[in-house]
Short mmCIF file of C-alpha atoms and ligand atoms in Angstrom, two decimals:
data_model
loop_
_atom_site.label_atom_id
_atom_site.label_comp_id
_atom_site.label_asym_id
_atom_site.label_seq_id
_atom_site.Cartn_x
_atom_site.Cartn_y
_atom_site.Cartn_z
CA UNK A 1 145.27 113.52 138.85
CA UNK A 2 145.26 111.45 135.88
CA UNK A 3 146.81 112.59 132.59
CA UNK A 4 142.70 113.40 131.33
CA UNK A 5 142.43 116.27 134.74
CA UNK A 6 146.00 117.26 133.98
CA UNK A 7 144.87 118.60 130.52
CA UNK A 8 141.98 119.78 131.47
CA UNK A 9 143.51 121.53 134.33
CA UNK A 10 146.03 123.10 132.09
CA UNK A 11 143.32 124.24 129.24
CA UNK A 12 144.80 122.09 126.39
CA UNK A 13 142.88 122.55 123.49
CA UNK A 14 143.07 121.27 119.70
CA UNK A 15 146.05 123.92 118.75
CA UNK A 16 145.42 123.05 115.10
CA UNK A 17 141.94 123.91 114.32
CA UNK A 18 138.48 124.94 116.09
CA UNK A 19 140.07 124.18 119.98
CA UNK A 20 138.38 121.29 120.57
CA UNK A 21 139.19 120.71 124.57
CA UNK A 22 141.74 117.79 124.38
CA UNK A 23 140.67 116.05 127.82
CA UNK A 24 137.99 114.56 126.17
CA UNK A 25 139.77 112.85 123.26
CA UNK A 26 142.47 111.85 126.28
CA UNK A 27 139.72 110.22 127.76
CA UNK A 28 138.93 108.19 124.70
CA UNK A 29 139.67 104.30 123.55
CA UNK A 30 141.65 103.86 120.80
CA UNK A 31 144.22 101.57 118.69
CA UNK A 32 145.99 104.86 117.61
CA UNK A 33 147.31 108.15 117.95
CA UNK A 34 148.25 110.41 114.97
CA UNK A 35 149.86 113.18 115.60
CA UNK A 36 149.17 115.65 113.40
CA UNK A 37 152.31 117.57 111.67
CA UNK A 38 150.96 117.95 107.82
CA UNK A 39 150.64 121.79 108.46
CA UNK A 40 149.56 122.75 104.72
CA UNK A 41 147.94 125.99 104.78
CA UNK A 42 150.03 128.02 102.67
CA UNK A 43 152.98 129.80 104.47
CA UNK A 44 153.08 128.92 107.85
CA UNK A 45 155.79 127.22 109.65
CA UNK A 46 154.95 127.12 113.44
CA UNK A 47 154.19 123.00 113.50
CA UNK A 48 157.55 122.84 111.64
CA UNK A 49 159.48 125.16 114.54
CA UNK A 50 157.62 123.01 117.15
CA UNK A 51 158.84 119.78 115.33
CA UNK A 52 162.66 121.11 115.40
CA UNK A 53 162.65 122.68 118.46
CA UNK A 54 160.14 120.53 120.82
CA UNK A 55 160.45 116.57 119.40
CA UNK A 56 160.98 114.78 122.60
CA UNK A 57 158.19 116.97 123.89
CA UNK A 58 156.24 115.60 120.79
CA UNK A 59 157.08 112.33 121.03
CA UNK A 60 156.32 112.20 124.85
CA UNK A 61 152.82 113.79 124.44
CA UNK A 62 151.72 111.22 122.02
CA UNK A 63 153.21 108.31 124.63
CA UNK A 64 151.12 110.18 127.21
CA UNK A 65 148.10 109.63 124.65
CA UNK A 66 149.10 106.11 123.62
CA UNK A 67 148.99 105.45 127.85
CA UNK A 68 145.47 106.86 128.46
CA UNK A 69 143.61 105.61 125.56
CA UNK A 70 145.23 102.41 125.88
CA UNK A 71 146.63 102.51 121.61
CA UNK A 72 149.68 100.16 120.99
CA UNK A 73 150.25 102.43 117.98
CA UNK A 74 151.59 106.09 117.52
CA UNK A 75 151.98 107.87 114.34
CA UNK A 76 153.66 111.06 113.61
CA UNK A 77 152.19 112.64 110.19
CA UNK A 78 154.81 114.72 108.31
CA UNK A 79 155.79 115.77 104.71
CA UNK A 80 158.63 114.08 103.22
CA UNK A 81 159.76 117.86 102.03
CA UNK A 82 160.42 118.63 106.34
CA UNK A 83 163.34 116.27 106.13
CA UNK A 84 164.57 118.19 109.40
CA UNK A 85 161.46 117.50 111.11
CA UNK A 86 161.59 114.19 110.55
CA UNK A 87 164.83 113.59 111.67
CA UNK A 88 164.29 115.31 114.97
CA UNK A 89 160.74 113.31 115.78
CA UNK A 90 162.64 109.96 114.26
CA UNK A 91 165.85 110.78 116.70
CA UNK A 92 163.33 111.31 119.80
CA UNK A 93 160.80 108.36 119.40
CA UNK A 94 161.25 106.17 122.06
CA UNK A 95 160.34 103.08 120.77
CA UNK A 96 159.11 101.44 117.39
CA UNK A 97 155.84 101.79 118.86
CA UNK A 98 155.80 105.18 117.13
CA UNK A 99 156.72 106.06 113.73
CA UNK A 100 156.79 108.56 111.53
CA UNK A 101 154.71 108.82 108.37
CA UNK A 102 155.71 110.60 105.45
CA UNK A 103 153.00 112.63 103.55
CA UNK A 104 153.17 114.24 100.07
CA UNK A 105 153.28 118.34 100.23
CA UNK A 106 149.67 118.70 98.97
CA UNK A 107 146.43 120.49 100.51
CA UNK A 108 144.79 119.59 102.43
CA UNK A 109 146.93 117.21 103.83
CA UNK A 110 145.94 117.88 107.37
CA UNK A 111 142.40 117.45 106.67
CA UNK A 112 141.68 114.19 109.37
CA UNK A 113 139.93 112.71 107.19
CA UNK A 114 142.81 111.94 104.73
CA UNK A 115 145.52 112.21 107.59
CA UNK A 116 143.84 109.12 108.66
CA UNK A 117 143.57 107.80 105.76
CA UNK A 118 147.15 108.58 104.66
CA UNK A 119 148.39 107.22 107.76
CA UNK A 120 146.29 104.11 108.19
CA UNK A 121 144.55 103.55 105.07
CA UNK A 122 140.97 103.58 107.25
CA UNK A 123 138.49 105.85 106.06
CA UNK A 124 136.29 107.49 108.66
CA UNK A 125 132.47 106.75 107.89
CA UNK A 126 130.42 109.79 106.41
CA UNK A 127 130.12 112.37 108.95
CA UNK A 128 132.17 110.85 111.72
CA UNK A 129 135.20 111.33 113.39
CA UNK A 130 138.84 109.38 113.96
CA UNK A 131 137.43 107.80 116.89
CA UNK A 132 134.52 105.57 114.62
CA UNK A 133 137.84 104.00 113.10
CA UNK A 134 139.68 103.58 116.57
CA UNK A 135 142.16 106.72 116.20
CA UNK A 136 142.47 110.03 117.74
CA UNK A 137 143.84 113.21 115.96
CA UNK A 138 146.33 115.39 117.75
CA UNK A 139 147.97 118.86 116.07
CA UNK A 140 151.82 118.35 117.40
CA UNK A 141 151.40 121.61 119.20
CA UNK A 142 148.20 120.24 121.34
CA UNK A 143 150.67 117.67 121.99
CA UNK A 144 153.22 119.43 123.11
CA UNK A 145 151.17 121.10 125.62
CA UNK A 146 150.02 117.94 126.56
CA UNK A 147 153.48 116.93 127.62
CA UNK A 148 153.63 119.96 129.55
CA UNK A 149 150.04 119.38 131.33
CA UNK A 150 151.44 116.83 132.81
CA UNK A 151 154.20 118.55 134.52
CA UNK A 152 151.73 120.93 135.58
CA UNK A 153 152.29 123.82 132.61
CA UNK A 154 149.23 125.49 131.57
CA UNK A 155 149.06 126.50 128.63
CA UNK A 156 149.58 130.18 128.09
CA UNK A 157 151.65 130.52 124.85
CA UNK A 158 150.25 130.18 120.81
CA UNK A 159 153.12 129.08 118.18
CA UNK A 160 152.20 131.47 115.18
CA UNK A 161 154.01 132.40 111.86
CA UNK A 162 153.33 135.87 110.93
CA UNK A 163 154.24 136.36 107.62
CA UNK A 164 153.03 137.72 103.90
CA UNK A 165 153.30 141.61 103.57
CA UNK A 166 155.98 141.98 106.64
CA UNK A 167 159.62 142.96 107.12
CA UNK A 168 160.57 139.91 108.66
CA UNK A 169 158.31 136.87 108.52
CA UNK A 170 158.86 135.16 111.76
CA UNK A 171 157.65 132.35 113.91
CA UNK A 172 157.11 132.57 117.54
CA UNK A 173 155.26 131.61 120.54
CA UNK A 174 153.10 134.35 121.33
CA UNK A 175 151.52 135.28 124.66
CA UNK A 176 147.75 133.97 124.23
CA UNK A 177 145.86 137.41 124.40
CA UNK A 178 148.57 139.31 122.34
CA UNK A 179 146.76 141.96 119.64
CA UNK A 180 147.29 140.92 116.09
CA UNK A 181 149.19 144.75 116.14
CA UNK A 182 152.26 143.84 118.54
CA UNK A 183 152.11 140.16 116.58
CA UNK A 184 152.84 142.15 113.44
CA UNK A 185 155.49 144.27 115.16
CA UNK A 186 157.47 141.14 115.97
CA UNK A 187 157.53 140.67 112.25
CA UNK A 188 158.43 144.14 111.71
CA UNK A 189 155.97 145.83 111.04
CA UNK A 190 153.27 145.54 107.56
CA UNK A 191 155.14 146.41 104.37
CA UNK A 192 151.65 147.94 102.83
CA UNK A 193 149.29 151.13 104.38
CA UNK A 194 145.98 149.33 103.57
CA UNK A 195 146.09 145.70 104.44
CA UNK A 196 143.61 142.63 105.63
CA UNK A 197 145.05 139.41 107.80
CA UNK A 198 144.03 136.04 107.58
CA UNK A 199 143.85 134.45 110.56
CA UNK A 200 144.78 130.98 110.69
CA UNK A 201 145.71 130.76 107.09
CA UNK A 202 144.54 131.97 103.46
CA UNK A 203 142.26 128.99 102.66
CA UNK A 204 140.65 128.14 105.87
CA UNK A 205 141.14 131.44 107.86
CA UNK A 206 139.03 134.62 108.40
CA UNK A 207 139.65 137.90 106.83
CA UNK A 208 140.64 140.39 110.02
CA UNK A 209 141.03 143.92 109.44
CA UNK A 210 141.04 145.12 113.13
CA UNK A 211 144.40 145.15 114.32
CA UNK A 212 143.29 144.88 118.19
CA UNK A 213 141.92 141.36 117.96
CA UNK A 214 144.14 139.05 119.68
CA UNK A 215 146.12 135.49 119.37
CA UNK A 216 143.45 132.83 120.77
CA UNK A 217 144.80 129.66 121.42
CA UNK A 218 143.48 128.11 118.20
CA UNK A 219 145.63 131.15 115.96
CA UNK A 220 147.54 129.10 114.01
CA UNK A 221 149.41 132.22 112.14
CA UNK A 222 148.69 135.86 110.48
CA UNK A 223 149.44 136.06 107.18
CA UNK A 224 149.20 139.92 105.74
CA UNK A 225 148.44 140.98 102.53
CA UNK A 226 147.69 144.06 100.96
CA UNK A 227 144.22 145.56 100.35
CA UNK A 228 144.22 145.29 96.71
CA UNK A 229 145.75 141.74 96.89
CA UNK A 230 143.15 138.97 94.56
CA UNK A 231 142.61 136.84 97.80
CA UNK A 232 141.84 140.09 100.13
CA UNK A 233 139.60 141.24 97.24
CA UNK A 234 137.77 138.30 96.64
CA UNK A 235 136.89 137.26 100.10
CA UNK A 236 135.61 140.45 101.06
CA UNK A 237 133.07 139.73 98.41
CA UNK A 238 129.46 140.44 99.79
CA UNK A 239 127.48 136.46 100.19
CA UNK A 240 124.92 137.81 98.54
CA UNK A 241 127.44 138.83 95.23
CA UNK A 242 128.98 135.84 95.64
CA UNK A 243 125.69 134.07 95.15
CA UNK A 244 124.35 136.48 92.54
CA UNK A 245 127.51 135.59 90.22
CA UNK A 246 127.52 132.08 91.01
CA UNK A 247 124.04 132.40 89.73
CA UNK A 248 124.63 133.56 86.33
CA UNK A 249 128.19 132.41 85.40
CA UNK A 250 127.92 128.83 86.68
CA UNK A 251 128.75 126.22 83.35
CA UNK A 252 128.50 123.06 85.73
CA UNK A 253 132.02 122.51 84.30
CA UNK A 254 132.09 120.38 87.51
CA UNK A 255 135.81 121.22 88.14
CA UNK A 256 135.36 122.35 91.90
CA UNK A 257 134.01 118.28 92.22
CA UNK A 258 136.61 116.60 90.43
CA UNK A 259 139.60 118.62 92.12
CA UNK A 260 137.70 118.16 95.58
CA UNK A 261 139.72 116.09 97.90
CA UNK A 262 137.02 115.05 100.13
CA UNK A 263 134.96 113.93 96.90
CA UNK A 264 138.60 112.14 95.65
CA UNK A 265 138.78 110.18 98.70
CA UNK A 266 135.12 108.62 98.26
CA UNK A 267 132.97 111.04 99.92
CA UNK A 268 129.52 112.60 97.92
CA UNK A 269 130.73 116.30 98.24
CA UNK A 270 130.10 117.67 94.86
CA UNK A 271 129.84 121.09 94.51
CA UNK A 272 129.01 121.84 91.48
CA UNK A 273 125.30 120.47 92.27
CA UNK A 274 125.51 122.56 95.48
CA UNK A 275 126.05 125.50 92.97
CA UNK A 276 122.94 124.53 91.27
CA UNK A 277 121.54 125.33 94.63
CA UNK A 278 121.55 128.70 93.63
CA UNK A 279 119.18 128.94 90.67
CA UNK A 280 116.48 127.55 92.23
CA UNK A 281 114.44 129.47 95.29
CA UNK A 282 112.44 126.98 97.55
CA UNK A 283 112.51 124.33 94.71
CA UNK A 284 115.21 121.53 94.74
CA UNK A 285 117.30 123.38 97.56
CA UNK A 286 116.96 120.89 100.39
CA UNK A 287 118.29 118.24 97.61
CA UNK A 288 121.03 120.18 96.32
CA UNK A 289 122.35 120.97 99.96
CA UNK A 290 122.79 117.50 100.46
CA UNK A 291 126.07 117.16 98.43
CA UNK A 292 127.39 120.20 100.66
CA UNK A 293 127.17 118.06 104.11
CA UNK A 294 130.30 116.27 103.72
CA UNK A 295 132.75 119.33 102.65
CA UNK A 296 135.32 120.66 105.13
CA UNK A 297 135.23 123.84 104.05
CA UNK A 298 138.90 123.46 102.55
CA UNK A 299 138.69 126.45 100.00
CA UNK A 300 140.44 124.60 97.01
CA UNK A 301 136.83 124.25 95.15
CA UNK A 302 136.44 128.40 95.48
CA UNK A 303 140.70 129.66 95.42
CA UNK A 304 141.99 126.59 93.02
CA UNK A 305 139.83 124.53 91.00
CA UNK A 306 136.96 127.09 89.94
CA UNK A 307 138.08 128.79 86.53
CA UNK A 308 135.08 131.32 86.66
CA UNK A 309 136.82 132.10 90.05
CA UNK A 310 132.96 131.45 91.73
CA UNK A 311 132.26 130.36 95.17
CA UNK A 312 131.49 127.03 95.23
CA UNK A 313 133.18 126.81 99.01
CA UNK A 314 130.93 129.50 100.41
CA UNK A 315 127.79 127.92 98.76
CA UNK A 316 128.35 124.59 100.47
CA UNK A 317 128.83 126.68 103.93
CA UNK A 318 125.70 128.25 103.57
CA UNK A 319 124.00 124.82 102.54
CA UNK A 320 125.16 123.50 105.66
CA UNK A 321 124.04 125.94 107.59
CA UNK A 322 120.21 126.24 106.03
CA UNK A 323 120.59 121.90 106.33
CA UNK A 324 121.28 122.96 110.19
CA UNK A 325 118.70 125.12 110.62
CA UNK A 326 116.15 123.45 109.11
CA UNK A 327 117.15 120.45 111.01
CA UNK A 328 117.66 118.19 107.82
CA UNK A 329 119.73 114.89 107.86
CA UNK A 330 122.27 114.24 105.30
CA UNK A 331 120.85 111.33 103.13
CA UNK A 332 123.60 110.61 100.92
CA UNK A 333 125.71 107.97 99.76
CA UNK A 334 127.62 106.44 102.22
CA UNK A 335 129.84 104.28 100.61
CA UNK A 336 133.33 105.53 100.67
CA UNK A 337 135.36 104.56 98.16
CA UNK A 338 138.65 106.18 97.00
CA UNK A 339 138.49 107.46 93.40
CA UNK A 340 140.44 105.43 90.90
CA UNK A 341 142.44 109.00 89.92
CA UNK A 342 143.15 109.66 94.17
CA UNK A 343 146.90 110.31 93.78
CA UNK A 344 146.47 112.04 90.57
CA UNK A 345 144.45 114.43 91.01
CA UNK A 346 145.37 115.73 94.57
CA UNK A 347 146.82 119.35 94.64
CA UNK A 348 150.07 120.29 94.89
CA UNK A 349 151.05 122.86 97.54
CA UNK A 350 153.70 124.70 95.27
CA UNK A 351 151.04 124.71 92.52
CA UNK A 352 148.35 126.27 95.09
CA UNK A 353 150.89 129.19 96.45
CA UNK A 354 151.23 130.44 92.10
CA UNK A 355 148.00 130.10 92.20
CA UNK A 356 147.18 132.25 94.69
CA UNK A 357 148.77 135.30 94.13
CA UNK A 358 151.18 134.25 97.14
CA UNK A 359 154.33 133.32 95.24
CA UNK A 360 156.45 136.58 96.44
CA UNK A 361 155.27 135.70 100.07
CA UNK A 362 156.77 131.94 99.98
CA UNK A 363 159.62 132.95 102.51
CA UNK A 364 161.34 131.50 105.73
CA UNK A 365 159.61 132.39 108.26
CA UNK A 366 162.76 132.76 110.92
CA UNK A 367 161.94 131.38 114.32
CA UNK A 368 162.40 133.80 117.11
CA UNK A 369 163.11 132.89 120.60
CA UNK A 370 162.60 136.23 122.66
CA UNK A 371 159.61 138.15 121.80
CA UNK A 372 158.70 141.37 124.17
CA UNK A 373 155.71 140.82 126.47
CA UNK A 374 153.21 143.14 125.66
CA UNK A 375 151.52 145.70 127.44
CA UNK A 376 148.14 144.55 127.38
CA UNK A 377 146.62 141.18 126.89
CA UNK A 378 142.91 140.46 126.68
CA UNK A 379 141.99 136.78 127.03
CA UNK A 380 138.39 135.95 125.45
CA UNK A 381 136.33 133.66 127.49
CA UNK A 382 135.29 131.98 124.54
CA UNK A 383 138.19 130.70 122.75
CA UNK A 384 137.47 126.99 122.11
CA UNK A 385 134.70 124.67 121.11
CA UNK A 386 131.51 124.46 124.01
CA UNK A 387 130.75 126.89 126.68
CA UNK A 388 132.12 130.04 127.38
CA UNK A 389 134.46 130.06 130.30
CA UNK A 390 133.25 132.05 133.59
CA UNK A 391 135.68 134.55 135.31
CA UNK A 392 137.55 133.74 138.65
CA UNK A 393 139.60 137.16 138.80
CA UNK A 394 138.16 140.35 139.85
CA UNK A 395 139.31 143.65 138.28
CA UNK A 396 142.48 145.12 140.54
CA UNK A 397 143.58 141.42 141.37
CA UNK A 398 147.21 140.77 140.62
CA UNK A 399 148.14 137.61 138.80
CA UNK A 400 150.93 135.65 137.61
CA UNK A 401 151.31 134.15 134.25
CA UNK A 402 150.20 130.27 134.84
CA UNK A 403 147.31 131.77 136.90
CA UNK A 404 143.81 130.25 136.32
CA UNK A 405 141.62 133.48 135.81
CA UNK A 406 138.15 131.36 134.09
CA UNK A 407 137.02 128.24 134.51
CA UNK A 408 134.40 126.01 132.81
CA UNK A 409 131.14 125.81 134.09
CA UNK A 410 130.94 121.86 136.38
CA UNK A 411 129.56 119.65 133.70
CA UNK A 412 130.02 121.78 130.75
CA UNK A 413 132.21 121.28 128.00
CA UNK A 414 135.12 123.82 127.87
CA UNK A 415 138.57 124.78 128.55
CA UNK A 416 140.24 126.71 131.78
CA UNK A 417 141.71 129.83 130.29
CA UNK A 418 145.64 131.07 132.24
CA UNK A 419 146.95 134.57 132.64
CA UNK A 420 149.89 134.84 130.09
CA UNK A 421 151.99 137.64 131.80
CA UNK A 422 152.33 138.79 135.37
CA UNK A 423 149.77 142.09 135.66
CA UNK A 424 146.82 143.23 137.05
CA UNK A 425 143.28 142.89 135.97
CA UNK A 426 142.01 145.75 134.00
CA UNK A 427 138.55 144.85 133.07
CA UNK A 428 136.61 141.94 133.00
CA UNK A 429 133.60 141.54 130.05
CA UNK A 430 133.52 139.10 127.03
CA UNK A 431 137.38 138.95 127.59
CA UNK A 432 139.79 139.51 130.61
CA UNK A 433 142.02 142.38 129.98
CA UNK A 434 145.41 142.39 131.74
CA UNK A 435 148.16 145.12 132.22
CA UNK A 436 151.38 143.85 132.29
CA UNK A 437 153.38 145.17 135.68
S1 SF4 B 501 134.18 124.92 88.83
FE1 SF4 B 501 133.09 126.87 88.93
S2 SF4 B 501 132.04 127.05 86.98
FE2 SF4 B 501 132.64 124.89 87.19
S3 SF4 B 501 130.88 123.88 88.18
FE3 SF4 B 501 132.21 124.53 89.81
S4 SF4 B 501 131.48 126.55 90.42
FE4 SF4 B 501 130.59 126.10 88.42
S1 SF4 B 502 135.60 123.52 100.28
FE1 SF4 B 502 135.21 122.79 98.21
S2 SF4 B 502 136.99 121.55 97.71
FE2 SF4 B 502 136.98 121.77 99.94
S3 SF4 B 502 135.84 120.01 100.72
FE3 SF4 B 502 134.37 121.66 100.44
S4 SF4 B 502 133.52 121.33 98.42
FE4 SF4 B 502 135.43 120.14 98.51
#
């Protein structure tokens, strides 16, 4: 097999955002391979552990890369505040071939588009990808799996920090499948009665309040915070309030633009004229939308920048979304051109946690080696970008963690998905539920 089946064969997705199935981009030609350690949603630590605890592992996933898409060049994104982490991927590099670049602690520093532009100083044409400008973006966890694809490891673990309202915020690779509920155990246990989790993150995540969800292998971390908490509050916020007080309390002070880091770097994301999207019903929408097409949905417009404390972030979602439906093309400007206050005006990641109410949460999250293997696990067929896998288990069939139980469809785009304990097969529906034993 060649290292492109390997990965597919182990079900290595993107581990750092919507599980994107990393055969494909394995597949790809390219100049150069970032590896992708900025990790800057607030709080979580799991790229950091992974870093420490997995660098040659790293390091020989992106040499894997380098091989198949034929790139001379491998870079290592990091912030100069993980001195650690630096040291260990500098220490296990084999060769100068690839290097470690140092990144500022600001959001979103993880966002491709600037990684690559951080890293390489190429800016990745309006609406594309890393690929348009020769690279291809790993997370350092994908890459880490990919080392172990090629041993033959599937991948049935999920780095996650669980953190915020806990005992003990702790990092630790989780059995994919495990319910948010023994997750939080491992940390202790929730230090409020009434509490939401963000999954993935506060700025990018989704608010979860049912504890039996489960890690997917795209869960980057839980953070927990109490009902009442401003960020719990606010994004449990109705769309339609959110656009009714957007309506009538919008000045166009146009500070979710100017603090915008896609619209710093040179893209035409301006939300504030997506806001004025709002005012207007079937007149001027379809124009207004337009600025909306390039954001990436970072949240600093709506939790940061906006002093009205609108939604400027969820108003550009759902102009991309009527753009989609409606089947219009983005028409905008597509010269990029970094804005002459760039390094200014970018946001601090310190600044961001006051900001958000999260201040009290900023803790070590303590890495923890043995965790107990659950009970239960339910693995949801859909868990990564394209189709839905299909089940090869049957319920009463015994399996052993490693175990392919779905497959992708021939042809389709998807991932395998792997048992992550030795059990039995409970039940087989949208997910595969397994009983330890
Ligand atoms: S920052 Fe807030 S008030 Fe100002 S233009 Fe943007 S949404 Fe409107
Ligand atoms: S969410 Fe807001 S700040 Fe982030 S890219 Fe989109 S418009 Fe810009």
């Amino acid at each position: 097999m060649n290292l492109s089946e390997q990965i597919r064969s182990a079900g290595v997705v993107g581990a750092g955002g919507a599980g994107f199935p990393a055969h494909i981009k394995a597949a790809s030609t390219v100049d150069i391979v970032i590896a992708n350690g900025a990790e800057c949603e607030p709080l979580l630590h799991k790229d950091f552990e992974i870093m420490m605890r997995h660098a040659p592992e790293v390091v020989e996933g992106v040499r894997l890369l380098m091989g198949s898409t034929g790139a001379g060049q491998g870079i290592v994104g990091i912030k100069e505040k993980n001195a650690d982490a630096i040291a260990a991927i500098s220490n296990a590099a084999p060769s100068p071939q690839i290097t470690v670049h140092r990144l500022g602690d600001f959001y979103p520093s993880g966002d491709e588009y600037i990684l690559v532009y951080e890293a390489t100083k190429r800016l990745i044409p309006p609406q594309g990808i890393p690929l348009n400008v020769g690279v291809v973006v790993n997370n350092v966890e994908t890459l880490l799996n990919v080392a172990r694809a090629a041993q033959g490891i599937a991948v049935t673990r999920k780095w996650i920090t669980v953190t915020g309202a806990v005992r003990k915020p702790v990092t630790f690779a989780a059995p994919v499948g495990m319910t948010f509920a023994d997750a939080i155990a491992v940390a202790g246990g929730a230090t409020a009665d009434n509490f939401g989790v963000f999954v993935g993150g506060v700025m990018m995540g989704a608010l979860e309040f049912n504890m039996e969800h489960v890690v997917t292998k795209t869960t980057a971390g839980l953070v927990v915070l109490p009902a009442d908490h401003t960020l719990v509050v606010r994004k449990s916020q109705p769309e339609k309030a959110m656009r009714r007080i957007g309506k009538s309390a919008c000045d166009q002070c146009s500070f979710c633009t100017e603090l915008c880091p896609r619209y710093i770097l040179g893209y035409d994301v301006q939300p504030h004229k997506v806001m004025r999207s709002l005012g207007f019903t079937h007149t001027g929408e379809a124009h207004w939308n337009q600025y909306a097409a390039l954001c990436c949905a970072c949240g600093l417009c709506t939790l940061y920048a906006c002093p009205e404390a609108l939604f400027p972030k969820e108003a550009c979602d759902r102009s991309k979304t009527e753009m989609k439906a409606a089947g219009e093309k983005w028409t905008g400007n597509s010269e990029v051109k970094p804005h002459p206050m760039y390094e200014g005006r970018r946001t601090p990641v310190k600044q961001l946690i006051k900001r958000l109410g999260l201040a009290p949460y900023d803790k070590h999250a303590e890495f923890v080696a043995d965790v107990p293997t659950p009970r239960r696990i339910l693995l949801p067929l859909s868990q990564h970008v394209g189709a839905a896998a299909v089940a090869q288990v049957k319920a009463g069939q015994r399996v052993r963690e490693g175990d392919c139980v779905a497959d992708v469809r021939e042809g389709a785009l998807g991932a395998r998905i792997h048992s992550s304990v030795d059990g039995i097969i409970r039940s087989i529906g949208e997910s595969i539920e397994i009983e330890r034993g």
